[in-house]
Structures are given as C-alpha cells and as structure tokens.
PDB file of C-alpha atoms and ligand atoms in Angstrom:
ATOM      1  CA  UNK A   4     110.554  98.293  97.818  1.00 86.00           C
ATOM      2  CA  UNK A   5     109.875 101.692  96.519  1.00 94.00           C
ATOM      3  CA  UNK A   6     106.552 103.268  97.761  1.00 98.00           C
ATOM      4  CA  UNK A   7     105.466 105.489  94.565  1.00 98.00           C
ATOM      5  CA  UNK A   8     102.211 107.605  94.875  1.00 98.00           C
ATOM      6  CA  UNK A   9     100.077 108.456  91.381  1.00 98.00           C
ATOM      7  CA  UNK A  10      97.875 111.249  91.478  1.00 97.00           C
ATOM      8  CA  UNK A  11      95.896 111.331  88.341  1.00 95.00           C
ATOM      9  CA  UNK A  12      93.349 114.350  87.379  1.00 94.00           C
ATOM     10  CA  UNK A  13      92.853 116.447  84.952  1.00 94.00           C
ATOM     11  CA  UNK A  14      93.933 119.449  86.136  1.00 96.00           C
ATOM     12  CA  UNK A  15      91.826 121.832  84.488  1.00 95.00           C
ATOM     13  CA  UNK A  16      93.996 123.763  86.227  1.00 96.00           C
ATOM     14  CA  UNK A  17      95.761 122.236  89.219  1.00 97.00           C
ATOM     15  CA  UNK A  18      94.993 123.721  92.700  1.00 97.00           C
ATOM     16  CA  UNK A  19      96.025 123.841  96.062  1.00 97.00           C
ATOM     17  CA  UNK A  20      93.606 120.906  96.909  1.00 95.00           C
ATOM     18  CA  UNK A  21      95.620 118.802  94.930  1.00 96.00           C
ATOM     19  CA  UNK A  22      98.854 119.618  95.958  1.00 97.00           C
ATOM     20  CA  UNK A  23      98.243 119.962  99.544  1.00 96.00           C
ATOM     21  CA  UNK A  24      96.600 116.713  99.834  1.00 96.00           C
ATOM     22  CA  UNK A  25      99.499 115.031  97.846  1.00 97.00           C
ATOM     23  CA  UNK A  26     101.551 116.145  99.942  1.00 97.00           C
ATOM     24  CA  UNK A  27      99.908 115.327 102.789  1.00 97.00           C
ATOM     25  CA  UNK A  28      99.481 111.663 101.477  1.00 97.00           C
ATOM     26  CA  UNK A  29     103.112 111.399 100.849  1.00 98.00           C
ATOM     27  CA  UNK A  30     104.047 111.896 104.512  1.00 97.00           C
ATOM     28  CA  UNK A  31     101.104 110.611 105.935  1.00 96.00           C
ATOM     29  CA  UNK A  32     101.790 106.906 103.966  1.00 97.00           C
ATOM     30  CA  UNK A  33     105.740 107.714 103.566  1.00 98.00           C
ATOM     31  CA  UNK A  34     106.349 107.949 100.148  1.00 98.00           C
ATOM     32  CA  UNK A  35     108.877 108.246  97.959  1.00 98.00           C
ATOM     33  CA  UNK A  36     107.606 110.620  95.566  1.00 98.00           C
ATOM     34  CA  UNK A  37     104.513 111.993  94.473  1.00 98.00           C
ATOM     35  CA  UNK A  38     103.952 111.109  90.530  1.00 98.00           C
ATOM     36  CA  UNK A  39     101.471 113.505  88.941  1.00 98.00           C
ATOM     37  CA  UNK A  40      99.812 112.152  85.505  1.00 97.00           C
ATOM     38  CA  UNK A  41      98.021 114.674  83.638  1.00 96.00           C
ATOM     39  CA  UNK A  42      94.512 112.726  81.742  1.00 93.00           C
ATOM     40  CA  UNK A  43      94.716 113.003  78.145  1.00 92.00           C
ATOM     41  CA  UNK A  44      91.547 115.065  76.858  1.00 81.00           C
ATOM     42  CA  UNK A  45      89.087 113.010  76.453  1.00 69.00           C
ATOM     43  CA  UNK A  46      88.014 112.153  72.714  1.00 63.00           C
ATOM     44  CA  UNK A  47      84.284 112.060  73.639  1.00 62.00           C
ATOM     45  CA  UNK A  48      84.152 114.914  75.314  1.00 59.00           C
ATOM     46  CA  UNK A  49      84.261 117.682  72.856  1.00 56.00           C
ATOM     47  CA  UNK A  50      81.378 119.490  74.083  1.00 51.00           C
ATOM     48  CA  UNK A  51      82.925 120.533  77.497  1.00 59.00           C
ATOM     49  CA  UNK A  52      85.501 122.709  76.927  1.00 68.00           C
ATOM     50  CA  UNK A  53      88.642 121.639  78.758  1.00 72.00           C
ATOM     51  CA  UNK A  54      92.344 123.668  78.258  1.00 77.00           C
ATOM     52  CA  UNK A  55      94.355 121.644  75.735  1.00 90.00           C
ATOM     53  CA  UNK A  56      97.070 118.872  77.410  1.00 92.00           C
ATOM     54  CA  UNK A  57      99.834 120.828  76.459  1.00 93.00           C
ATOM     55  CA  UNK A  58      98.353 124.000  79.069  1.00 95.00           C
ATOM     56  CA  UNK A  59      97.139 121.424  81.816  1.00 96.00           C
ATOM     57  CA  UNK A  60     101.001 119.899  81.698  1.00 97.00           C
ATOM     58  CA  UNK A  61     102.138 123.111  82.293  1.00 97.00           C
ATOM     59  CA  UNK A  62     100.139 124.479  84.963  1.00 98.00           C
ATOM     60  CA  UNK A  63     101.152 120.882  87.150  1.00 98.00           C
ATOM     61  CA  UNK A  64     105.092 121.800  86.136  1.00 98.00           C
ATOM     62  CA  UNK A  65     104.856 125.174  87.517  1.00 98.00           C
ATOM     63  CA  UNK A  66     102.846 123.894  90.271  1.00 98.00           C
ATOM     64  CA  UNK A  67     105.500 121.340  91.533  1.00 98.00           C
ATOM     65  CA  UNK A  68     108.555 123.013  91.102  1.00 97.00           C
ATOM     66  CA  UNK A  69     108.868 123.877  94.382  1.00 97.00           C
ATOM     67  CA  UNK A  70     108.772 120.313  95.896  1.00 98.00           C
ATOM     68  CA  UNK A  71     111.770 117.736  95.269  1.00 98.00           C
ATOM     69  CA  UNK A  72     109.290 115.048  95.887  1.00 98.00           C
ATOM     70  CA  UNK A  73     106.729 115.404  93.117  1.00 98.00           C
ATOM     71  CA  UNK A  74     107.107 114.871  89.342  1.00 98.00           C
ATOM     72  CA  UNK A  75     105.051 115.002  86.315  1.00 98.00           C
ATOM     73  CA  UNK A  76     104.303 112.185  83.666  1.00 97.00           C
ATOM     74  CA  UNK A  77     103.185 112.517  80.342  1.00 96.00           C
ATOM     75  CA  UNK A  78     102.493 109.082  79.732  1.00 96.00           C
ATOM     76  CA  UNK A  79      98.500 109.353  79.493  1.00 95.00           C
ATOM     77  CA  UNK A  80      98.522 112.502  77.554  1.00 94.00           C
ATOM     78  CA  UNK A  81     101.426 110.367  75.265  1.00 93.00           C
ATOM     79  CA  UNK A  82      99.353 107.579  75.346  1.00 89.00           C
ATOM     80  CA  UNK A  83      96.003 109.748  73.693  1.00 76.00           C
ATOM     81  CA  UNK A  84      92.907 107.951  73.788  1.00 79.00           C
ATOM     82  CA  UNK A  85      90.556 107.138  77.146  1.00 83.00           C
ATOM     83  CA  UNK A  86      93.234 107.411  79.849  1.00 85.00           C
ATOM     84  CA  UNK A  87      92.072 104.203  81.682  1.00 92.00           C
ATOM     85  CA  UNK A  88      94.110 104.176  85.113  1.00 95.00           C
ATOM     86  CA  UNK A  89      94.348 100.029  84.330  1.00 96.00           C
ATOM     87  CA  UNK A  90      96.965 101.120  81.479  1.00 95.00           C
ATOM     88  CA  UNK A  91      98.882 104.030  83.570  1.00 96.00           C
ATOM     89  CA  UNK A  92      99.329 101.427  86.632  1.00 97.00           C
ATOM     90  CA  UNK A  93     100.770  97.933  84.230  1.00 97.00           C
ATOM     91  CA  UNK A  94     103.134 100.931  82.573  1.00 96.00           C
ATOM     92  CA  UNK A  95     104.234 102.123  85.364  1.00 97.00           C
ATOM     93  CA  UNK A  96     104.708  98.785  87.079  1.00 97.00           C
ATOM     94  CA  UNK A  97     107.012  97.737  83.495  1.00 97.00           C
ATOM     95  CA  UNK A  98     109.158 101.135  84.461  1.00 96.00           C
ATOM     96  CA  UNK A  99     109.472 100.892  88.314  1.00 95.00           C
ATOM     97  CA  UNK A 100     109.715  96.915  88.418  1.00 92.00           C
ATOM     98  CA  UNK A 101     110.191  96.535  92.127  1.00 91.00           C
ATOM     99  CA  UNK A 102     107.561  99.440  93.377  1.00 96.00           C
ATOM    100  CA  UNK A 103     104.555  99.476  95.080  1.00 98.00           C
ATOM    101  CA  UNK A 104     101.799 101.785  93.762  1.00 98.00           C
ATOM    102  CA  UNK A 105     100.082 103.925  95.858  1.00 98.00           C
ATOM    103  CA  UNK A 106      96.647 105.807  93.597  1.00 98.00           C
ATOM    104  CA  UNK A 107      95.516 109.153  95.571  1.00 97.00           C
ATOM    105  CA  UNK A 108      91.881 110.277  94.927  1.00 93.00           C
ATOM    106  CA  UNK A 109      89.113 111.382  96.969  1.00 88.00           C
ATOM    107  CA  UNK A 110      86.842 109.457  99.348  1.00 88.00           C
ATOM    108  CA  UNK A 111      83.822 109.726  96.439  1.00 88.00           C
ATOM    109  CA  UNK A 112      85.700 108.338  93.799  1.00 91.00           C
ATOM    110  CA  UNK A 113      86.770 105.120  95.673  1.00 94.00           C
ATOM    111  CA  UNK A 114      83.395 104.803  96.838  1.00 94.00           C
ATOM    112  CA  UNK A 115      82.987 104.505  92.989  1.00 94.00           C
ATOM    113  CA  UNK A 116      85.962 102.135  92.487  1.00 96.00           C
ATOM    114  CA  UNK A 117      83.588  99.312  91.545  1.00 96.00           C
ATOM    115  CA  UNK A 118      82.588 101.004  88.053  1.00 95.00           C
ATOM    116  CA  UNK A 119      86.539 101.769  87.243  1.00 95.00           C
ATOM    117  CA  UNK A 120      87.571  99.640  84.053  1.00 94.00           C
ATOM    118  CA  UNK A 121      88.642  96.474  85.122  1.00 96.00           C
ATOM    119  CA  UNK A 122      88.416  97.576  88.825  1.00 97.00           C
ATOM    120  CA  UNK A 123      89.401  93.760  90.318  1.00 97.00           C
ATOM    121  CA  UNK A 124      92.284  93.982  88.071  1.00 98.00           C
ATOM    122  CA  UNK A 125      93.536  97.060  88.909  1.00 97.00           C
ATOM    123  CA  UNK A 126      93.433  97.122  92.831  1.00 98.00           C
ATOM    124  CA  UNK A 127      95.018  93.716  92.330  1.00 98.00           C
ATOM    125  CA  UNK A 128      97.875  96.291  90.868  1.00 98.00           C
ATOM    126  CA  UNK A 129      97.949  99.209  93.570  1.00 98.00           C
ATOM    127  CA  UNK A 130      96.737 100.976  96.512  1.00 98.00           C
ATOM    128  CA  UNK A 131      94.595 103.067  96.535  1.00 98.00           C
ATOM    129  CA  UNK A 132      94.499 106.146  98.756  1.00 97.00           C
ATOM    130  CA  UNK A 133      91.100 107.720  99.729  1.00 96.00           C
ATOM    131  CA  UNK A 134      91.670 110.920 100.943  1.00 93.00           C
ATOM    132  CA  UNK A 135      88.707 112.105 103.674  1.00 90.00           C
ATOM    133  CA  UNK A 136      88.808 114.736 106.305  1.00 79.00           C
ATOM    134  CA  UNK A 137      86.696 113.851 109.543  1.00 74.00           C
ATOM    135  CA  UNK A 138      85.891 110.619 110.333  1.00 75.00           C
ATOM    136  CA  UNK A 139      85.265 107.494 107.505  1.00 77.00           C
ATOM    137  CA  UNK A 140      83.393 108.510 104.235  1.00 87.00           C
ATOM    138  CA  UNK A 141      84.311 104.519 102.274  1.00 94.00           C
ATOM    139  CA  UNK A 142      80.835 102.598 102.119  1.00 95.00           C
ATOM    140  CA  UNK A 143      83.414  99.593 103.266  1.00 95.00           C
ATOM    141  CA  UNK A 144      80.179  97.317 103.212  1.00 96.00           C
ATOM    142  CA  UNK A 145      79.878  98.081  99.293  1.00 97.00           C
ATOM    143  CA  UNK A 146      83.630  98.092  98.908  1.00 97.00           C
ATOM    144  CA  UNK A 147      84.020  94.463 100.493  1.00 97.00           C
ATOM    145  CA  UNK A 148      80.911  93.169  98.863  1.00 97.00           C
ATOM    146  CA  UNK A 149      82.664  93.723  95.456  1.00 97.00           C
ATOM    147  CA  UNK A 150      86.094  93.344  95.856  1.00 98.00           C
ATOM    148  CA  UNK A 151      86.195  90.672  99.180  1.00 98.00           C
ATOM    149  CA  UNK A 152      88.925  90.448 101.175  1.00 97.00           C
ATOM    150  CA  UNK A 153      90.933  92.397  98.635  1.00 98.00           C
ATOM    151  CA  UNK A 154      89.261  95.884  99.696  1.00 97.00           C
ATOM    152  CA  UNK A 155      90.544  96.078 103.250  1.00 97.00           C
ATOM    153  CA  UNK A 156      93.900  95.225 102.435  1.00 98.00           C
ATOM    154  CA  UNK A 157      94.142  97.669  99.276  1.00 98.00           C
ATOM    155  CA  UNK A 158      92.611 100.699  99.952  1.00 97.00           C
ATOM    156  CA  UNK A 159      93.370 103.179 102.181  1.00 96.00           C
ATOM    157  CA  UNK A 160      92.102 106.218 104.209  1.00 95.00           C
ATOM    158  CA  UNK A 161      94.128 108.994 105.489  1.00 95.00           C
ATOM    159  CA  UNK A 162      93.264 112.255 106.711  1.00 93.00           C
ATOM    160  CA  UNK A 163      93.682 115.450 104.743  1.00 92.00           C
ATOM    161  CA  UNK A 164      93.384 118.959 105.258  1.00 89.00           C
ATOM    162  CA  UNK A 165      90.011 119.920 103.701  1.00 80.00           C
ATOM    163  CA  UNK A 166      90.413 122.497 101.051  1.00 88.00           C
ATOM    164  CA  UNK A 167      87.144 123.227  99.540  1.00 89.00           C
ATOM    165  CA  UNK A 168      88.403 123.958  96.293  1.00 93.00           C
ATOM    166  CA  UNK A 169      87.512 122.465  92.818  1.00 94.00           C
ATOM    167  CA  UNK A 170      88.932 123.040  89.191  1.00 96.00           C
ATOM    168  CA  UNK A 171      85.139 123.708  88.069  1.00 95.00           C
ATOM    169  CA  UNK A 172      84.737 126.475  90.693  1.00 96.00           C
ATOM    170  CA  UNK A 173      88.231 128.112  89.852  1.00 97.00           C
ATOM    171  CA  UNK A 174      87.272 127.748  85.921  1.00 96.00           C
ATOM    172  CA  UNK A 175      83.797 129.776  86.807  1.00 96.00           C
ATOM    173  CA  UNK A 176      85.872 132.213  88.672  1.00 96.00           C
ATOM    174  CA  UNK A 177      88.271 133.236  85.851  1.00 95.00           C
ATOM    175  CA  UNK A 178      85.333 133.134  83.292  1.00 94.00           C
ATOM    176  CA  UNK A 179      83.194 135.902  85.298  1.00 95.00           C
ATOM    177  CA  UNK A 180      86.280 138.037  86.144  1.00 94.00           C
ATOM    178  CA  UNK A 181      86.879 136.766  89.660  1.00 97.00           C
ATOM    179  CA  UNK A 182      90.166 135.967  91.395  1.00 97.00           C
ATOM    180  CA  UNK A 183      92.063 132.930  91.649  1.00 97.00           C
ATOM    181  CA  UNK A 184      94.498 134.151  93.952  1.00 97.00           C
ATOM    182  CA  UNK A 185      95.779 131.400  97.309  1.00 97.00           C
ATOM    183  CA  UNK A 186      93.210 129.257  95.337  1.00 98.00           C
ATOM    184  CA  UNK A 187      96.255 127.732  92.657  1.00 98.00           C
ATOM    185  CA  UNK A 188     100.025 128.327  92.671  1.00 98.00           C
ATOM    186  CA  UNK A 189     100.844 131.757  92.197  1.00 97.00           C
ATOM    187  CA  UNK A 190     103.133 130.308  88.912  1.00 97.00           C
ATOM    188  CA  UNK A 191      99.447 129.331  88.032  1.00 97.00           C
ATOM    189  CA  UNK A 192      97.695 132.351  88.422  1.00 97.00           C
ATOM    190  CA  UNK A 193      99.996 133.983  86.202  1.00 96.00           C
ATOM    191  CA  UNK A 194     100.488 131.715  83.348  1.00 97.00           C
ATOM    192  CA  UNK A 195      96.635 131.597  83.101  1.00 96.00           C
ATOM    193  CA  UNK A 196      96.327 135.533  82.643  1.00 94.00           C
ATOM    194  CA  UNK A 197      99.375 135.089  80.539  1.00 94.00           C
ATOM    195  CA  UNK A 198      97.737 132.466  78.064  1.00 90.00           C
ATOM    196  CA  UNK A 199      94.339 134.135  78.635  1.00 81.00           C
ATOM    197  CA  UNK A 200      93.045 130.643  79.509  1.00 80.00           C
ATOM    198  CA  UNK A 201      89.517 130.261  80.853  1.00 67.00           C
TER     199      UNK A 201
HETATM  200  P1  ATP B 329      86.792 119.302  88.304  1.00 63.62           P
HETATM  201  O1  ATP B 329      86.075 120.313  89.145  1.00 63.62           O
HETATM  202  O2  ATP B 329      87.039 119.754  86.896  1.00 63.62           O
HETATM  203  O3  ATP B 329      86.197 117.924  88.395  1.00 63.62           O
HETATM  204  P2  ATP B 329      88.746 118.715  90.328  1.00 63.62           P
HETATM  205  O4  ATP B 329      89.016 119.903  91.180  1.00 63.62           O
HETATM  206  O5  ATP B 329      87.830 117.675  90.896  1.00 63.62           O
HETATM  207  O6  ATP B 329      88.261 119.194  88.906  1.00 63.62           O
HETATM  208  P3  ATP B 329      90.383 116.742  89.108  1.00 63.62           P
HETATM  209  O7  ATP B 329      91.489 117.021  88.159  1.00 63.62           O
HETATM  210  O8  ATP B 329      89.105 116.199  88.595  1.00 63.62           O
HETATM  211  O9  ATP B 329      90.119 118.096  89.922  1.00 63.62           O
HETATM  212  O10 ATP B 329      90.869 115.844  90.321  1.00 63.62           O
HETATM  213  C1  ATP B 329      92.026 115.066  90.357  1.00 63.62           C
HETATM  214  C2  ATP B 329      92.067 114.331  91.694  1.00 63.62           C
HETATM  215  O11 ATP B 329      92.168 115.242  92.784  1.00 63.62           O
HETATM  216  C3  ATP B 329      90.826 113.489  91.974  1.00 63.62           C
HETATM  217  O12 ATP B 329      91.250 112.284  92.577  1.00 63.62           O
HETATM  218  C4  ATP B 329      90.040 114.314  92.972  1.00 63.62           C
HETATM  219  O13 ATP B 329      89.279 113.496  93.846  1.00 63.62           O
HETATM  220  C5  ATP B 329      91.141 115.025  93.738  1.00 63.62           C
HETATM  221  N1  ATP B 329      90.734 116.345  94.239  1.00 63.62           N
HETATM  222  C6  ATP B 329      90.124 117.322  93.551  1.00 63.62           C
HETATM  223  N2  ATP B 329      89.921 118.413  94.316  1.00 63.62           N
HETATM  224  C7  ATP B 329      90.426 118.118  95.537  1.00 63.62           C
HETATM  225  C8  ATP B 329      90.515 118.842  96.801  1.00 63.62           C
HETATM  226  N3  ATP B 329      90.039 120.085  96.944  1.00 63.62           N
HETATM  227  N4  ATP B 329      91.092 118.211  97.831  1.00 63.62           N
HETATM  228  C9  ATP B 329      91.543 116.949  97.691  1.00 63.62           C
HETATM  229  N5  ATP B 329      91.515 116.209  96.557  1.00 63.62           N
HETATM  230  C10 ATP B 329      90.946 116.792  95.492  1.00 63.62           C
HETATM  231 MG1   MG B 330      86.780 116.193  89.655  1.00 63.62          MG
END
C-alpha cells in the first residue's frame, strides 16, 4: 500500500523548517512522496494580511523543485472556503484509493488534535506525524483520554532537526528590511523581492 505524507500550512512563505522536516519525515517513516497542500486564505480572516494563494503556491513550487519526492496540490486553495483537513484527507483517499495517509505537523498542533473538526473522524482516516526534536512533547495522557486506543496506534513521533524558524518571523524580517537569506529557498528569496511581497 502506498505510504503518502500531507503536509498542510499556509506557507506564508514556505521555509526551510518545512522542507527539512518533510523531508526528514519522509525517510524517517519511508514514504513515498511528500504531498504539500497549500490552505486556501481564510474567508474570516481579512484583517491579517496573508500573500494571496496564487503567491503562497508559488513560493512551495519553487521550493520543491529540487526534490523528486515532493509535490504540490491545489486542491484546498481549489476547494476555497475553510480548508478543513477532514475534506483534504476523504479527497485524497477518493484519488489514491489504496494509500495510507501520513499528516506531518508539529508536536503543538497534535497536542491540539482534539479541537480539529471532526478530529475522531479524521484520525480514523490518517496518521498523523508529530514532529519533536528531543525527547516526547505529545500530552499522550490527553491524547488517549480523547481518542482511546485509537491515539497510540495513529499518531506518531519522529525526530526532526530543530530549525527555529517561523513564517511570522521571516514576514517581520522582510517588512523591517532584514534578510531572509538560508532562512527560505534561495528560488524564494528571490521571487519575494521580485513580487515585492511582504
Ligand atoms: P506562521 O508563523 O505564519 O504560523 P509557520 O512557520 O508556523 O507560519 P505554517 O504554514 O503555519 O508555518 O505551518 C505549516 C506546518 O509546518 C505546521 O504543521 C507547522 O507545525 C509546521 N512547521 C512550521 N514551522 C516549522 C519548523 N520550523 N519546523 C518544523 N515544522 C514547522
Ligand atoms: Mg504556524
């Protein structure tokens, strides 16, 4: 059965963190390939000002040129609306009928798995991946308290090299002047002075 990682975000703009701990996963848990989904923007959130879906798709295809293992979908940003990771996992499940879905995302977030839409449902669907550095960071006691059984045998940890890097951080960089350089891709780096994104 095919072993397909997802690595959802939104990018705002990819970095190093994300691709090195993709790739990291995807020898680590020996996957196929590496399937990067781009969020739609968010209808609610007008007031933070995030690059349009059309720049953030970009930035990830420059970003994984390089590595025969990773590809990009546009099915959330297709798909408009809250990009609920319930949706992305039964459509990719209807495309790759015989694979088993692997979701990468930091520790933190799976801590937080509990408040996901439809969270039962959708580690019923896929793995998840918690990506930690250092010893445990999973509150397994919360995780198996809500999900049962289901938690140990669904999600996940595997060690990652720890880059401290964060799309917010790189975003404050560009807007006070500051470089981005061996922080994002250096396809990145330029297309961002070429758009004049910030
Ligand atoms: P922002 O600062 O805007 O929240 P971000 O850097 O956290 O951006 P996202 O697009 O929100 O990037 O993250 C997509 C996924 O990548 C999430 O699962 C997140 O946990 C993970 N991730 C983000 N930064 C890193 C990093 N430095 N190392 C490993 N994983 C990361
Ligand atoms: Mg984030």
């Amino acid at each position: 059965m095919a072993r397909l990682g997802i690595m959802g975000g939104t990018f705002d703009p990819i970095h190093l963190g994300h691709l090195a701990t993709a790739e990291s996963v995807r020898e680590s848990m020996n996957l196929e390939k590496i399937i990067f989904i781009p969020a739609a923007n968010p209808p609610h959130k007008t007031e933070k000002k995030i690059a349009s879906s059309n720049h953030r798709l970009k930035m990830v295809e420059f970003a994984i040129q390089s590595n025969p293992f990773f590809e990009v979908s546009t099915m959330e940003i297709d798909r408009q609306g809250l990009s609920y990771s319930l949706l992305t996992v039964e459509e990719l499940h209807e495309k790759f009928e015989r694979a088993e879905l692997f979701f990468i995302t930091g520790a933190d977030a799976v801590n937080d798995l509990a408040s996901w839409y439809h969270a039962f449902e959708l580690l019923e669907k896929c793995h998840f991946i918690a990506a930690t550095r250092g010893g445990s960071m999973l509150d397994w006691r919360s995780l198996e308290k809500f999900f049962g059984s289901l938690a140990r045998e669904k999600i996940h940890e595997v060690q990652t090299p720890a880059l401290e890097i964060s799309s917010t951080d790189i975003r404050n960089r560009i807007a006070n002047g500051r470089s981005i350089k061996y922080l994002v891709p250096d396809e990145v780096e330029k297309y961002i002075a070429r758009e004049e994104l910030c």
